Amino acid sequence: MKLHGPALRLTVFVGDTDTWHHKPLHHEIVHRAHAAGLAGASVFRGMEGYGASNRVHTTRILSLSEDLPVAVIIVDTEEKIRGFLPQLDELITDGLVILDEVEVIRYVGRRPGSAGGR
């Protein structure tokens, strides 16, 4: 798949304890993005943060949190990202979804049969 030039970055912020049918919510978002044919998705776990609850969640040992922030980031064409948004409406009850215009400089996926990608 080639992706080059203008694109949209979709970032979804949820908690790491948020679930969808007893599975982690971020897991469901990634698998739906894959099924939708989006270029790729990555999940990043935050060390500290707060959101609508205004309660700070942190990994610091003296105040262990059970709901650390998680960001799911997906980049693809505007058409594909906007087409995916209705699925997020179904999944997310608490969280933040943002879109940013970005420019893809280089996106190189593995070619079938390649061992190392380089």
Short mmCIF file of C-alpha atoms in Angstrom, two decimals:
data_model
loop_
_atom_site.label_atom_id
_atom_site.label_comp_id
_atom_site.label_asym_id
_atom_site.label_seq_id
_atom_site.Cartn_x
_atom_site.Cartn_y
_atom_site.Cartn_z
CA MET A 1 0.00 0.00 0.00
CA LYS A 2 1.27 3.46 -0.81
CA LEU A 3 0.36 6.51 1.17
CA HIS A 4 2.00 9.81 0.33
CA GLY A 5 1.00 13.45 0.63
CA PRO A 6 -2.05 14.89 2.43
CA ALA A 7 -3.73 12.60 4.94
CA LEU A 8 -5.66 12.67 8.21
CA ARG A 9 -4.40 11.51 11.59
CA LEU A 10 -7.13 10.09 13.78
CA THR A 11 -6.26 9.99 17.47
CA VAL A 12 -8.56 8.29 19.94
CA PHE A 13 -7.94 8.81 23.67
CA VAL A 14 -9.52 6.24 25.99
CA GLY A 15 -8.64 4.57 29.27
CA ASP A 16 -6.74 1.30 29.34
CA THR A 17 -9.55 -0.29 31.36
CA ASP A 18 -12.26 0.70 28.85
CA THR A 19 -13.80 -2.39 27.27
CA TRP A 20 -16.00 -3.49 24.39
CA HIS A 21 -17.73 -6.84 24.96
CA HIS A 22 -15.22 -7.79 27.67
CA LYS A 23 -12.15 -7.00 25.52
CA PRO A 24 -9.92 -3.92 25.72
CA LEU A 25 -11.49 -1.07 23.74
CA HIS A 26 -8.21 -0.12 22.09
CA HIS A 27 -7.91 -3.72 20.84
CA GLU A 28 -11.34 -3.48 19.20
CA ILE A 29 -10.50 -0.15 17.56
CA VAL A 30 -7.28 -1.55 16.08
CA HIS A 31 -8.98 -4.68 14.76
CA ARG A 32 -11.81 -2.67 13.21
CA ALA A 33 -9.30 -0.32 11.58
CA HIS A 34 -7.50 -3.36 10.14
CA ALA A 35 -10.78 -4.85 8.87
CA ALA A 36 -11.63 -1.49 7.29
CA GLY A 37 -8.37 -1.58 5.34
CA LEU A 38 -6.81 1.46 6.98
CA ALA A 39 -3.08 1.93 6.45
CA GLY A 40 -2.11 1.17 10.05
CA ALA A 41 -2.87 1.76 13.70
CA SER A 42 -0.68 2.07 16.78
CA VAL A 43 -1.59 2.09 20.46
CA PHE A 44 0.38 4.14 22.97
CA ARG A 45 -0.08 3.83 26.70
CA GLY A 46 0.30 7.04 28.65
CA MET A 47 2.27 7.39 31.84
CA GLU A 48 0.10 10.12 33.26
CA GLY A 49 -2.92 12.16 32.26
CA TYR A 50 -6.43 13.33 32.98
CA GLY A 51 -9.55 13.96 30.99
CA ALA A 52 -13.23 14.71 31.50
CA SER A 53 -13.23 13.16 34.99
CA ASN A 54 -10.56 15.72 36.00
CA ARG A 55 -8.83 12.94 37.98
CA VAL A 56 -5.11 12.49 37.33
CA HIS A 57 -4.08 8.92 36.45
CA THR A 58 -0.42 8.05 36.82
CA THR A 59 2.05 5.16 36.80
CA ARG A 60 3.94 6.54 39.80
CA ILE A 61 4.39 3.80 42.37
CA LEU A 62 2.79 5.70 45.27
CA SER A 63 -0.41 6.39 43.35
CA LEU A 64 -0.92 3.44 41.02
CA SER A 65 -3.75 4.01 38.59
CA GLU A 66 -6.13 1.44 37.22
CA ASP A 67 -7.12 3.57 34.25
CA LEU A 68 -4.09 4.98 32.46
CA PRO A 69 -4.62 6.95 29.26
CA VAL A 70 -4.30 5.13 25.94
CA ALA A 71 -4.01 6.77 22.53
CA VAL A 72 -4.86 4.90 19.34
CA ILE A 73 -3.36 6.66 16.32
CA ILE A 74 -4.41 5.91 12.76
CA VAL A 75 -3.24 7.72 9.61
CA ASP A 76 -4.80 7.31 6.18
CA THR A 77 -6.54 9.29 3.48
CA GLU A 78 -9.29 11.69 4.50
CA GLU A 79 -11.91 9.56 2.76
CA LYS A 80 -10.94 6.37 4.59
CA ILE A 81 -10.59 8.02 8.00
CA ARG A 82 -13.94 9.83 7.73
CA GLY A 83 -15.54 6.59 6.56
CA PHE A 84 -14.27 4.91 9.74
CA LEU A 85 -15.67 7.51 12.17
CA PRO A 86 -19.17 5.96 12.43
CA GLN A 87 -17.59 2.83 13.91
CA LEU A 88 -16.08 4.95 16.68
CA ASP A 89 -19.50 6.42 17.44
CA GLU A 90 -20.64 2.87 18.19
CA LEU A 91 -17.61 2.04 20.38
CA ILE A 92 -16.77 5.13 22.41
CA THR A 93 -18.92 6.39 25.25
CA ASP A 94 -16.13 8.12 27.23
CA GLY A 95 -13.11 9.42 25.40
CA LEU A 96 -11.79 12.01 23.01
CA VAL A 97 -11.50 11.67 19.23
CA ILE A 98 -9.49 14.21 17.27
CA LEU A 99 -8.53 14.66 13.62
CA ASP A 100 -5.43 16.46 12.36
CA GLU A 101 -4.42 17.21 8.80
CA VAL A 102 -0.97 15.72 8.22
CA GLU A 103 1.40 15.18 5.34
CA VAL A 104 2.80 11.70 4.87
CA ILE A 105 6.43 11.93 3.79
CA ARG A 106 7.21 8.24 3.61
CA TYR A 107 5.12 5.14 4.17
CA VAL A 108 6.72 1.89 3.19
CA GLY A 109 4.94 -1.33 3.96
CA ARG A 110 6.44 -4.76 3.64
CA ARG A 111 6.21 -6.30 0.25
CA PRO A 112 4.91 -9.85 0.06
CA GLY A 113 7.84 -12.21 0.52
CA SER A 114 10.20 -9.64 2.09
CA ALA A 115 11.91 -10.79 5.24
CA GLY A 116 13.13 -7.60 6.86
CA GLY A 117 11.35 -4.76 5.14
CA ARG A 118 14.67 -2.98 4.39
#
